[in-house]
Coordinates of C-alpha atoms in Angstrom, one line a residue:
Chain A
M1 CA 56.6 90.4 -57.1
N2 CA 57.6 90.7 -60.7
L3 CA 55.4 93.1 -62.7
S4 CA 57.7 93.6 -65.7
V5 CA 56.7 92.4 -69.2
Q6 CA 58.6 92.2 -72.5
I7 CA 57.0 93.8 -75.6
G8 CA 59.4 93.3 -78.5
K9 CA 62.7 94.9 -77.5
L10 CA 61.0 96.9 -74.8
K11 CA 61.0 95.9 -71.2
L12 CA 58.1 97.5 -69.4
K13 CA 58.3 97.9 -65.6
N14 CA 54.6 96.9 -65.4
P15 CA 51.8 95.9 -67.9
V16 CA 49.7 99.1 -67.6
M17 CA 49.9 101.4 -70.6
T18 CA 47.8 104.2 -71.9
A19 CA 45.6 103.8 -75.0
S20 CA 46.4 106.2 -77.9
G21 CA 44.0 109.0 -78.4
T22 CA 42.8 109.1 -74.8
F23 CA 46.0 110.4 -73.1
G24 CA 46.9 113.3 -75.3
Y25 CA 50.7 113.7 -75.3
A26 CA 50.8 112.7 -71.6
E27 CA 51.4 116.2 -70.5
E28 CA 47.7 116.7 -69.9
Y29 CA 47.7 113.9 -67.2
S30 CA 51.0 114.7 -65.5
E31 CA 49.2 116.9 -63.1
F32 CA 47.2 114.0 -61.8
I33 CA 49.6 111.0 -61.9
D34 CA 53.3 110.3 -61.8
L35 CA 54.0 109.3 -65.4
N36 CA 57.1 107.4 -64.1
R37 CA 54.8 104.7 -62.7
L38 CA 53.3 103.7 -66.0
G39 CA 54.5 100.7 -68.0
A40 CA 54.5 102.8 -71.1
V41 CA 52.9 105.9 -72.5
V42 CA 51.2 105.7 -75.9
V43 CA 50.6 109.1 -77.4
K44 CA 47.8 110.4 -79.7
G45 CA 48.1 109.2 -83.3
L46 CA 50.5 111.2 -85.5
S47 CA 50.9 111.7 -89.2
L48 CA 53.6 113.3 -91.4
T49 CA 51.6 116.5 -91.7
P50 CA 49.2 118.0 -89.2
K51 CA 45.5 117.0 -89.5
E52 CA 42.4 119.2 -88.7
G53 CA 40.2 116.2 -87.9
N54 CA 36.4 116.1 -88.1
P55 CA 33.9 118.9 -87.5
P56 CA 32.1 118.8 -84.1
P57 CA 30.1 117.3 -82.5
R58 CA 32.8 114.6 -82.3
I59 CA 31.7 112.7 -79.2
I60 CA 28.4 111.4 -77.8
E61 CA 27.8 109.2 -74.8
T62 CA 25.9 106.0 -75.3
P63 CA 24.9 103.4 -72.7
A64 CA 28.0 102.5 -70.8
G65 CA 30.2 103.8 -73.6
M66 CA 30.9 106.6 -76.0
L67 CA 31.1 107.2 -79.7
N68 CA 34.0 109.3 -81.0
A69 CA 34.8 110.7 -84.4
I70 CA 37.8 112.9 -83.7
G71 CA 39.2 112.1 -87.2
L72 CA 42.8 111.7 -86.1
Q73 CA 43.4 115.4 -85.5
N74 CA 47.1 115.9 -84.7
I75 CA 50.0 118.3 -84.7
G76 CA 52.1 116.3 -87.1
I77 CA 55.3 114.3 -86.4
E78 CA 57.7 117.3 -86.7
S79 CA 55.8 119.4 -84.1
F80 CA 55.5 116.4 -81.9
I81 CA 59.3 115.9 -81.9
Q82 CA 60.0 119.6 -81.4
E83 CA 57.3 120.5 -78.9
K84 CA 56.0 117.4 -77.0
L85 CA 58.9 114.9 -77.0
P86 CA 61.2 117.0 -74.8
F87 CA 58.7 116.9 -72.0
L88 CA 58.3 113.1 -72.3
K89 CA 62.1 112.6 -72.2
R90 CA 62.1 113.8 -68.6
F91 CA 60.5 110.5 -67.5
H92 CA 61.9 107.1 -67.5
T93 CA 58.8 105.5 -69.0
P94 CA 59.0 104.2 -72.5
V95 CA 57.3 106.4 -75.1
I96 CA 55.3 104.5 -77.8
V97 CA 54.2 106.7 -80.6
N98 CA 51.0 105.8 -82.4
F99 CA 51.1 106.8 -86.1
F100 CA 49.3 106.4 -89.4
G101 CA 49.7 107.3 -93.1
D102 CA 47.4 107.7 -96.0
S103 CA 49.5 105.4 -98.2
I104 CA 52.0 102.7 -97.8
D105 CA 54.8 105.1 -98.6
E106 CA 53.5 107.6 -96.0
Y107 CA 53.4 104.9 -93.3
A108 CA 57.0 103.9 -94.1
E109 CA 58.2 107.5 -94.1
A110 CA 56.4 108.3 -90.9
A111 CA 58.0 105.3 -89.2
K112 CA 61.4 106.3 -90.5
S113 CA 61.2 109.9 -89.2
L114 CA 59.9 108.7 -85.8
S115 CA 62.6 106.1 -85.5
A116 CA 65.3 108.8 -86.0
A117 CA 64.0 110.8 -83.1
E118 CA 65.7 110.3 -79.8
G119 CA 63.2 109.6 -77.1
V120 CA 60.8 107.5 -79.1
H121 CA 61.1 103.9 -77.8
G122 CA 58.4 102.1 -79.8
L123 CA 55.9 102.5 -82.6
E124 CA 52.3 101.5 -82.7
M125 CA 50.9 101.6 -86.2
N126 CA 47.3 102.5 -86.5
I127 CA 45.7 100.6 -89.3
S128 CA 42.3 100.5 -87.6
C129 CA 40.7 104.0 -87.2
P130 CA 37.0 103.5 -87.9
N131 CA 36.6 107.2 -88.8
K132 CA 38.7 107.2 -91.9
Q133 CA 37.2 106.7 -95.3
A134 CA 36.5 103.2 -96.7
G135 CA 39.5 103.4 -99.0
W136 CA 41.8 103.9 -96.0
R137 CA 40.2 101.2 -93.8
I138 CA 41.5 98.4 -96.1
F139 CA 44.9 98.9 -94.3
G140 CA 43.3 97.1 -91.4
T141 CA 40.6 95.0 -93.0
D142 CA 42.1 93.5 -96.1
P143 CA 44.8 90.9 -95.1
K144 CA 46.8 91.4 -98.3
V145 CA 47.0 95.2 -97.8
T146 CA 47.7 94.7 -94.1
F147 CA 50.7 92.5 -94.9
E148 CA 52.0 95.0 -97.4
V149 CA 51.8 98.0 -95.2
V150 CA 53.2 96.2 -92.1
S151 CA 56.1 94.8 -94.1
A152 CA 56.9 98.2 -95.5
V153 CA 57.0 99.7 -92.0
R154 CA 59.0 96.8 -90.7
K155 CA 61.7 97.6 -93.3
S156 CA 61.7 101.2 -92.1
T157 CA 62.3 100.8 -88.4
N158 CA 64.3 98.9 -85.9
L159 CA 62.1 100.0 -83.0
T160 CA 59.6 97.7 -81.4
L161 CA 56.6 97.6 -83.8
I162 CA 53.1 97.2 -82.5
V163 CA 50.2 96.8 -84.9
K164 CA 46.8 98.1 -83.6
L165 CA 44.1 95.9 -84.9
S166 CA 40.5 96.7 -85.9
P167 CA 37.6 94.7 -84.4
N168 CA 35.6 95.6 -87.4
V169 CA 36.6 92.4 -89.3
T170 CA 35.3 88.9 -89.6
D171 CA 38.4 87.1 -88.3
I172 CA 40.7 89.2 -86.1
A173 CA 42.9 86.2 -85.4
L174 CA 43.7 86.0 -89.1
M175 CA 44.6 89.8 -89.1
A176 CA 46.9 89.2 -86.1
R177 CA 48.7 86.4 -87.9
V178 CA 49.2 88.5 -90.9
A179 CA 50.7 91.3 -88.8
Q180 CA 53.0 88.7 -87.1
D181 CA 54.1 87.3 -90.5
A182 CA 54.8 90.8 -91.8
G183 CA 57.2 91.4 -88.9
A184 CA 55.2 93.0 -86.1
D185 CA 56.7 92.6 -82.6
A186 CA 53.3 92.8 -80.9
V187 CA 49.6 93.4 -81.7
S188 CA 47.3 95.7 -79.7
L189 CA 43.6 95.2 -79.7
I190 CA 40.9 96.3 -79.9
N191 CA 40.5 99.7 -81.6
T192 CA 36.9 101.0 -81.4
L193 CA 33.9 99.3 -82.9
T194 CA 32.1 101.4 -85.6
G195 CA 28.8 102.6 -84.3
L196 CA 26.0 105.1 -85.0
A197 CA 23.6 107.1 -82.8
I198 CA 20.6 109.0 -84.1
D199 CA 18.7 111.9 -82.5
I200 CA 15.1 110.8 -83.0
K201 CA 13.7 114.4 -82.7
T202 CA 15.8 115.8 -85.5
R203 CA 16.4 112.5 -87.2
R204 CA 19.9 113.5 -87.7
P205 CA 23.0 111.5 -86.7
K206 CA 24.4 112.7 -83.3
L207 CA 27.9 112.9 -84.7
A208 CA 28.8 115.3 -87.5
N209 CA 30.8 112.4 -89.1
V210 CA 27.6 110.3 -88.9
T211 CA 29.5 107.2 -87.6
G212 CA 32.0 107.0 -84.8
G213 CA 34.1 104.5 -82.8
L214 CA 32.5 102.9 -79.7
S215 CA 34.6 102.6 -76.6
G216 CA 34.1 102.1 -72.9
P217 CA 32.7 99.3 -70.7
A218 CA 30.1 98.5 -73.3
V219 CA 32.8 96.9 -75.6
K220 CA 34.7 95.0 -73.0
P221 CA 33.3 91.5 -73.5
V222 CA 33.9 91.8 -77.2
A223 CA 37.5 92.9 -76.7
V224 CA 38.2 90.1 -74.1
R225 CA 36.9 87.5 -76.6
M226 CA 39.0 88.9 -79.4
V227 CA 42.2 88.9 -77.2
W228 CA 41.4 85.3 -76.4
E229 CA 41.0 84.4 -80.1
V230 CA 44.2 86.1 -81.0
Y231 CA 46.2 84.6 -78.1
R232 CA 45.5 81.1 -79.5
S233 CA 46.8 82.0 -83.0
V234 CA 49.9 84.1 -82.6
K235 CA 53.2 83.9 -80.7
I236 CA 53.9 87.6 -80.4
P237 CA 52.7 89.5 -77.3
I238 CA 49.2 91.0 -77.2
I239 CA 48.4 94.4 -75.7
G240 CA 44.7 94.1 -74.6
M241 CA 42.3 97.0 -74.4
G242 CA 38.7 97.9 -74.8
G243 CA 36.6 99.3 -71.9
I244 CA 39.1 98.6 -69.1
M245 CA 37.8 100.7 -66.1
S246 CA 39.2 98.7 -63.2
S247 CA 41.9 96.3 -62.2
D248 CA 39.3 93.5 -62.4
D249 CA 38.8 94.4 -66.1
A250 CA 42.5 94.5 -66.7
L251 CA 43.0 91.1 -65.1
E252 CA 40.3 89.6 -67.4
F253 CA 42.4 90.7 -70.4
L254 CA 45.6 89.2 -69.0
L255 CA 43.8 85.9 -68.3
A256 CA 42.4 85.9 -71.8
G257 CA 46.0 86.2 -73.2
A258 CA 47.2 89.8 -73.0
A259 CA 50.8 90.4 -71.9
A260 CA 50.0 94.0 -71.2
V261 CA 46.9 96.2 -71.1
A262 CA 46.1 99.7 -72.2
V263 CA 43.6 102.0 -70.4
G264 CA 41.6 104.4 -72.6
T265 CA 38.2 105.8 -72.0
A266 CA 38.6 105.3 -68.2
N267 CA 41.2 108.2 -68.2
F268 CA 38.3 110.6 -69.1
I269 CA 36.3 109.5 -66.1
N270 CA 39.2 109.2 -63.6
P271 CA 42.5 110.8 -64.6
R272 CA 44.2 108.5 -62.1
A273 CA 42.6 105.3 -63.6
T274 CA 46.0 103.9 -64.8
I275 CA 47.5 104.1 -61.4
D276 CA 44.4 102.7 -59.6
I277 CA 44.4 99.8 -62.0
L278 CA 48.1 99.1 -61.4
S279 CA 47.6 99.1 -57.7
G280 CA 44.6 96.7 -58.1
I281 CA 46.7 94.3 -60.1
E282 CA 49.4 94.3 -57.4
A283 CA 46.8 93.7 -54.7
Y284 CA 45.3 90.8 -56.7
M285 CA 48.8 89.3 -57.2
R286 CA 49.5 89.5 -53.4
D287 CA 46.1 88.1 -52.5
N288 CA 46.4 85.2 -54.9
R289 CA 50.1 84.6 -54.4
V290 CA 51.0 85.3 -58.0
T291 CA 54.7 86.2 -58.0
D292 CA 55.1 87.0 -61.7
V293 CA 52.5 88.9 -63.7
K294 CA 53.5 86.9 -66.8
D295 CA 51.9 83.9 -65.1
L296 CA 48.6 85.5 -65.5
T297 CA 48.8 85.8 -69.3
G298 CA 46.5 83.3 -70.9
G299 CA 45.7 81.9 -67.4
M300 CA 42.0 81.3 -68.1
I301 CA 41.1 77.8 -67.2
Chain B
M1 CA 45.6 121.8 -53.8
S2 CA 44.4 119.4 -56.4
R3 CA 42.1 119.7 -59.4
Y4 CA 40.7 116.3 -58.9
F5 CA 38.7 115.9 -55.7
K6 CA 35.7 114.4 -54.1
A7 CA 33.1 116.8 -52.7
E8 CA 30.0 116.6 -50.5
I9 CA 26.7 118.1 -51.6
T10 CA 25.3 120.5 -49.0
E11 CA 22.3 121.6 -51.0
N12 CA 20.5 120.8 -54.2
K13 CA 17.9 123.4 -54.4
K14 CA 15.1 123.4 -57.0
L15 CA 14.8 126.9 -58.6
N16 CA 12.0 126.1 -61.1
N17 CA 10.6 123.2 -63.1
D18 CA 13.9 122.3 -64.7
C19 CA 16.7 124.2 -63.0
N20 CA 18.6 123.5 -59.8
L21 CA 21.3 125.2 -57.8
L22 CA 23.8 122.7 -56.5
T23 CA 26.2 123.6 -53.6
F24 CA 29.2 121.3 -52.9
V25 CA 32.1 121.4 -50.5
P26 CA 35.4 119.7 -51.5
F27 CA 37.0 117.3 -49.1
R28 CA 40.4 118.9 -49.8
K29 CA 41.3 122.5 -50.6
P30 CA 40.8 123.0 -54.3
A31 CA 42.3 125.6 -56.6
E32 CA 40.6 129.0 -56.7
P33 CA 38.3 129.3 -59.7
K34 CA 37.9 132.4 -61.9
P35 CA 34.6 133.5 -63.6
G36 CA 34.1 131.6 -66.8
Q37 CA 35.9 128.4 -65.6
F38 CA 34.0 125.1 -65.3
F39 CA 34.0 121.8 -63.4
M40 CA 33.6 118.2 -64.7
I41 CA 31.3 116.5 -62.3
G42 CA 30.6 112.8 -62.0
M43 CA 28.4 110.8 -59.7
E44 CA 29.2 107.7 -57.7
G45 CA 27.9 104.4 -59.1
D46 CA 28.1 102.4 -62.2
Y47 CA 28.9 103.2 -65.8
D48 CA 25.7 104.9 -66.8
P49 CA 26.1 107.8 -67.1
L50 CA 29.7 107.1 -68.0
L51 CA 31.4 110.5 -68.5
K52 CA 31.6 113.5 -66.3
R53 CA 29.5 116.5 -67.3
P54 CA 30.9 120.0 -67.6
F55 CA 29.2 122.8 -65.5
S56 CA 30.2 126.4 -65.3
L57 CA 31.2 127.8 -61.9
F58 CA 28.1 129.8 -60.7
R59 CA 29.5 131.2 -57.5
R60 CA 32.1 130.6 -54.9
T61 CA 30.7 130.1 -51.5
Q62 CA 32.6 130.4 -48.2
R63 CA 33.5 126.6 -48.1
G64 CA 32.7 125.4 -51.6
F65 CA 31.2 126.1 -55.0
Q66 CA 27.8 126.4 -56.6
I67 CA 26.7 125.3 -60.1
L68 CA 23.4 126.2 -61.7
Y69 CA 22.2 123.5 -64.0
R70 CA 19.3 122.7 -66.2
I71 CA 17.9 119.2 -66.2
R72 CA 18.4 118.2 -69.8
G73 CA 19.4 114.6 -70.2
R74 CA 20.1 111.4 -68.2
G75 CA 23.1 112.8 -66.3
T76 CA 21.3 115.9 -65.0
S77 CA 18.1 114.0 -64.3
L78 CA 20.1 111.8 -61.9
M79 CA 21.9 114.8 -60.5
R80 CA 18.6 116.3 -59.6
N81 CA 18.0 113.4 -57.2
L82 CA 21.2 113.8 -55.3
G83 CA 20.6 114.8 -51.7
R84 CA 22.5 116.5 -49.0
G85 CA 25.5 114.4 -48.1
S86 CA 25.9 112.7 -51.5
V87 CA 29.4 112.5 -52.8
I88 CA 30.4 113.7 -56.3
H89 CA 33.7 113.5 -58.1
V90 CA 35.0 116.8 -59.4
L91 CA 37.7 117.8 -61.9
G92 CA 38.4 121.5 -61.9
P93 CA 38.4 124.4 -62.1
L94 CA 39.1 124.0 -65.8
G95 CA 39.5 126.1 -68.9
N96 CA 40.3 129.8 -69.2
S97 CA 38.2 132.6 -67.8
Y98 CA 36.6 135.9 -68.9
P99 CA 39.3 138.5 -69.2
M100 CA 38.5 141.5 -66.9
P101 CA 37.9 144.7 -68.8
P102 CA 40.3 147.6 -68.5
E103 CA 39.2 150.1 -65.8
D104 CA 38.0 152.7 -68.3
H105 CA 35.9 150.1 -70.2
A106 CA 32.2 149.5 -69.5
P107 CA 31.3 145.8 -69.3
V108 CA 28.1 144.5 -70.9
I109 CA 26.9 141.0 -70.1
V110 CA 24.5 139.1 -72.3
A111 CA 23.0 135.9 -71.0
G112 CA 20.5 133.6 -72.7
G113 CA 18.7 130.9 -70.6
I114 CA 21.0 128.7 -68.6
G115 CA 23.9 130.8 -69.9
I116 CA 23.4 132.9 -66.8
A117 CA 25.2 130.2 -64.9
S118 CA 28.5 131.1 -66.5
V119 CA 28.3 135.0 -66.4
F120 CA 26.8 135.4 -62.9
S121 CA 30.2 135.2 -61.1
L122 CA 31.6 137.6 -63.6
A123 CA 28.8 140.1 -62.8
E124 CA 29.6 139.7 -59.1
R125 CA 33.4 140.0 -59.7
L126 CA 32.8 143.2 -61.7
A127 CA 30.6 144.6 -59.0
A128 CA 33.3 143.9 -56.4
A129 CA 35.8 145.7 -58.7
R130 CA 33.4 148.8 -58.8
N131 CA 32.8 148.4 -62.5
K132 CA 29.3 147.0 -62.6
A133 CA 28.0 145.6 -65.9
H134 CA 24.9 146.4 -67.8
I135 CA 23.3 143.0 -67.9
Y136 CA 21.1 141.8 -70.7
Y137 CA 19.3 138.6 -69.7
G138 CA 16.7 136.7 -71.7
A139 CA 14.8 133.5 -71.1
R140 CA 11.6 131.6 -72.3
G141 CA 9.3 132.9 -69.6
A142 CA 9.2 134.7 -66.2
S143 CA 9.9 131.5 -64.3
D144 CA 13.0 130.8 -66.3
L145 CA 14.7 134.1 -65.3
L146 CA 16.8 133.0 -62.4
M147 CA 18.5 134.9 -59.6
V148 CA 17.0 138.2 -60.7
G149 CA 17.3 139.7 -57.3
A150 CA 21.0 139.0 -57.0
L151 CA 21.6 140.2 -60.5
K152 CA 19.9 143.5 -59.9
K153 CA 22.3 144.1 -57.0
A154 CA 25.4 143.2 -59.1
A155 CA 24.3 145.1 -62.2
K156 CA 24.6 148.7 -63.2
R157 CA 21.4 148.1 -65.1
L158 CA 19.4 144.9 -65.7
S159 CA 17.5 144.5 -69.0
L160 CA 15.2 141.5 -69.2
T161 CA 13.4 139.8 -72.1
T162 CA 11.2 136.7 -72.3
D163 CA 9.9 134.9 -75.3
D164 CA 6.3 135.2 -74.1
G165 CA 6.5 138.7 -72.6
S166 CA 5.7 137.4 -69.1
C167 CA 8.5 139.4 -67.6
G168 CA 10.6 142.3 -69.1
E169 CA 10.2 143.0 -72.8
R170 CA 8.8 140.4 -75.1
G171 CA 11.3 139.1 -77.6
C172 CA 14.9 138.1 -78.0
I173 CA 17.6 139.5 -75.8
T174 CA 19.8 140.2 -78.8
D175 CA 17.0 142.4 -80.3
M176 CA 17.3 144.6 -77.2
L177 CA 21.1 144.6 -77.5
S178 CA 21.1 145.6 -81.1
V179 CA 18.9 148.7 -80.7
F180 CA 20.6 149.9 -77.5
S181 CA 23.0 152.8 -78.0
W182 CA 25.9 153.3 -75.7
G183 CA 26.8 156.6 -77.5
A184 CA 29.4 156.7 -80.2
S185 CA 32.2 157.8 -78.0
S186 CA 31.7 155.1 -75.3
E187 CA 31.3 152.2 -77.7
R188 CA 35.0 151.9 -78.3
N189 CA 35.3 151.5 -74.5
T190 CA 32.7 148.8 -74.1
V191 CA 33.4 145.0 -73.7
I192 CA 30.7 142.4 -74.2
Y193 CA 30.7 139.1 -72.4
A194 CA 28.1 136.5 -73.5
C195 CA 26.9 133.0 -72.7
G196 CA 23.9 131.3 -74.1
P197 CA 22.6 129.3 -77.1
R198 CA 24.9 129.3 -80.1
K199 CA 22.5 131.3 -82.2
M200 CA 22.5 134.0 -79.6
L201 CA 26.3 134.1 -79.4
E202 CA 26.5 134.3 -83.1
T203 CA 24.1 137.3 -83.1
V204 CA 26.1 139.0 -80.3
A205 CA 29.3 138.4 -82.3
G206 CA 27.7 140.1 -85.3
I207 CA 26.5 143.1 -83.3
A208 CA 29.9 143.5 -81.7
A209 CA 31.7 143.2 -85.0
G210 CA 29.4 145.8 -86.6
R211 CA 30.1 148.3 -83.9
G212 CA 33.7 147.5 -83.5
I213 CA 33.2 146.3 -79.9
E214 CA 35.4 143.6 -78.3
A215 CA 33.2 140.6 -77.4
Y216 CA 34.0 137.4 -75.5
V217 CA 31.7 134.4 -75.8
S218 CA 31.6 131.2 -73.7
M219 CA 31.3 128.2 -76.0
E220 CA 29.8 124.8 -75.4
E221 CA 30.5 121.4 -76.9
N222 CA 30.1 117.7 -75.9
M223 CA 33.1 117.0 -73.7
A224 CA 34.8 113.8 -72.5
C225 CA 38.0 114.5 -70.6
G226 CA 37.8 118.3 -69.8
I227 CA 41.6 118.6 -69.7
G228 CA 42.6 118.8 -73.4
A229 CA 43.4 115.1 -74.1
C230 CA 40.6 113.7 -76.1
L231 CA 40.1 116.5 -78.6
G232 CA 36.3 115.8 -78.4
C233 CA 35.1 119.4 -77.7
V234 CA 36.7 121.4 -80.4
V235 CA 35.1 124.5 -82.1
K236 CA 36.0 125.8 -85.5
T237 CA 38.0 129.0 -85.3
V238 CA 39.8 131.2 -87.8
S239 CA 43.1 129.4 -86.8
G240 CA 41.8 125.9 -86.9
H241 CA 40.0 123.7 -84.4
K242 CA 40.4 124.8 -80.8
R243 CA 39.4 122.9 -77.6
V244 CA 36.6 124.4 -75.6
C245 CA 38.0 122.8 -72.5
K246 CA 41.6 124.1 -72.9
E247 CA 41.8 127.2 -75.2
G248 CA 38.2 128.0 -74.1
P249 CA 35.5 128.0 -73.0
V250 CA 35.9 131.7 -73.4
F251 CA 36.9 132.9 -76.9
N252 CA 37.1 136.3 -78.5
A253 CA 34.0 136.3 -80.7
K254 CA 36.1 137.3 -83.7
E255 CA 37.9 134.0 -83.5
I256 CA 34.9 131.7 -83.9
V257 CA 33.8 130.5 -87.4
W258 CA 30.0 130.5 -86.9

């Protein structure tokens, strides 16, 4: 049974990855699972300088989902390389670093400094955080700006470059094509959907940031539909995510067109979710006589 | 020994209109918890509620653990209905714990409402170490004061207040704390431990700072993962945002930006 998939220059031993922002710097989960079994680890989004993030409350549960407005709190690229990367190097699982900037130059500089670090195997550029200010969100919502920023990052790195797309656009397939044309090796989708929850007693928003990003099972059908739309309009591989809780969910993403999947919110509910999902995919392949996981990609009839 | 395990409920006892005491026994030997630590607990079933909920360790039993919880939202409403033999999914024990006081220091515990759940095991631990605490415990009314009998046994002295005066003194527990005098010489050798509403903790922090007393407060925030990954549960401190689940839930009161 062949579970390996190719994402840009990276050969992953299986298609199960972690979703950035839900897995810390992987250390937090190493007590519960063998990190060596994962297809890839995608770490919490980093920027050139550390960020404080948003004030609390930052998360609130909604029906079959959760809203978060962490605000990209992170320790900065330098501290990550010094303090977190040495731990990750002990495993033979590719490390994909999610990163962002506040300008095109910052994106390019961040990509450059991460590419110089030994032990970083791929980059996922975050152009789709719903909790950043409107001026920032154009990186992921205005095709012209998206093309510019992805092109600039492409020139700054030889590593596998994944662009994480926002679902908060009219035509996500168009955004995926723009990323591909600008030199992305793969696209990952979906980031969270912008949402709002209000406390009717106090009439105040439940999150200090007012709005937040919706994740969890509630968003899954939207995410599967978007993967399917993108699959029909790009040639580069797709990493599908959005509410994957079980191997059944992961398989839906593969059938819709994803080459690999990322598990996010499920890690909070079950710290072994990634491994359980991997086992479930293997069982499905055995039961259905699928010998190569690549044969599932885009297999919807 | 694993910090992620299934457990069976052996008792889910109603204590008053909105509080229950839940006893559960893990299927596998878990790690030994310390006073102030907490568990993330999830129920079997579908995705609503989705996330696990954090609950302070109330007490270690011979074969398992107890949590004392107030029915507040959808998760705890469903938890109330769990019967003997129901299975729960547990992560824990998590977070740091109350630092034990030096032997020559007198411990003072301040609990507001359901905050008693977190400091109860500390009171028992201190009693076992022959350094019983003076416990200040306030609630809305007489029926909201829980486990008073057991607290009396564990305390050097138990001071109670209720909002309506139905038991103990009428008023706020912090009012009682602020007028109490430990004597100038012993104040330096006092340590306060507090858990309760944020407003109460802030007042306790103020009283402690004014008298130069060390105080530790157990903080609460909405939580998703419980293990430091999601950064959802941060509180503002003098050295930036800190995670309640990892650097907390117990913080030195001086650290918190109120």
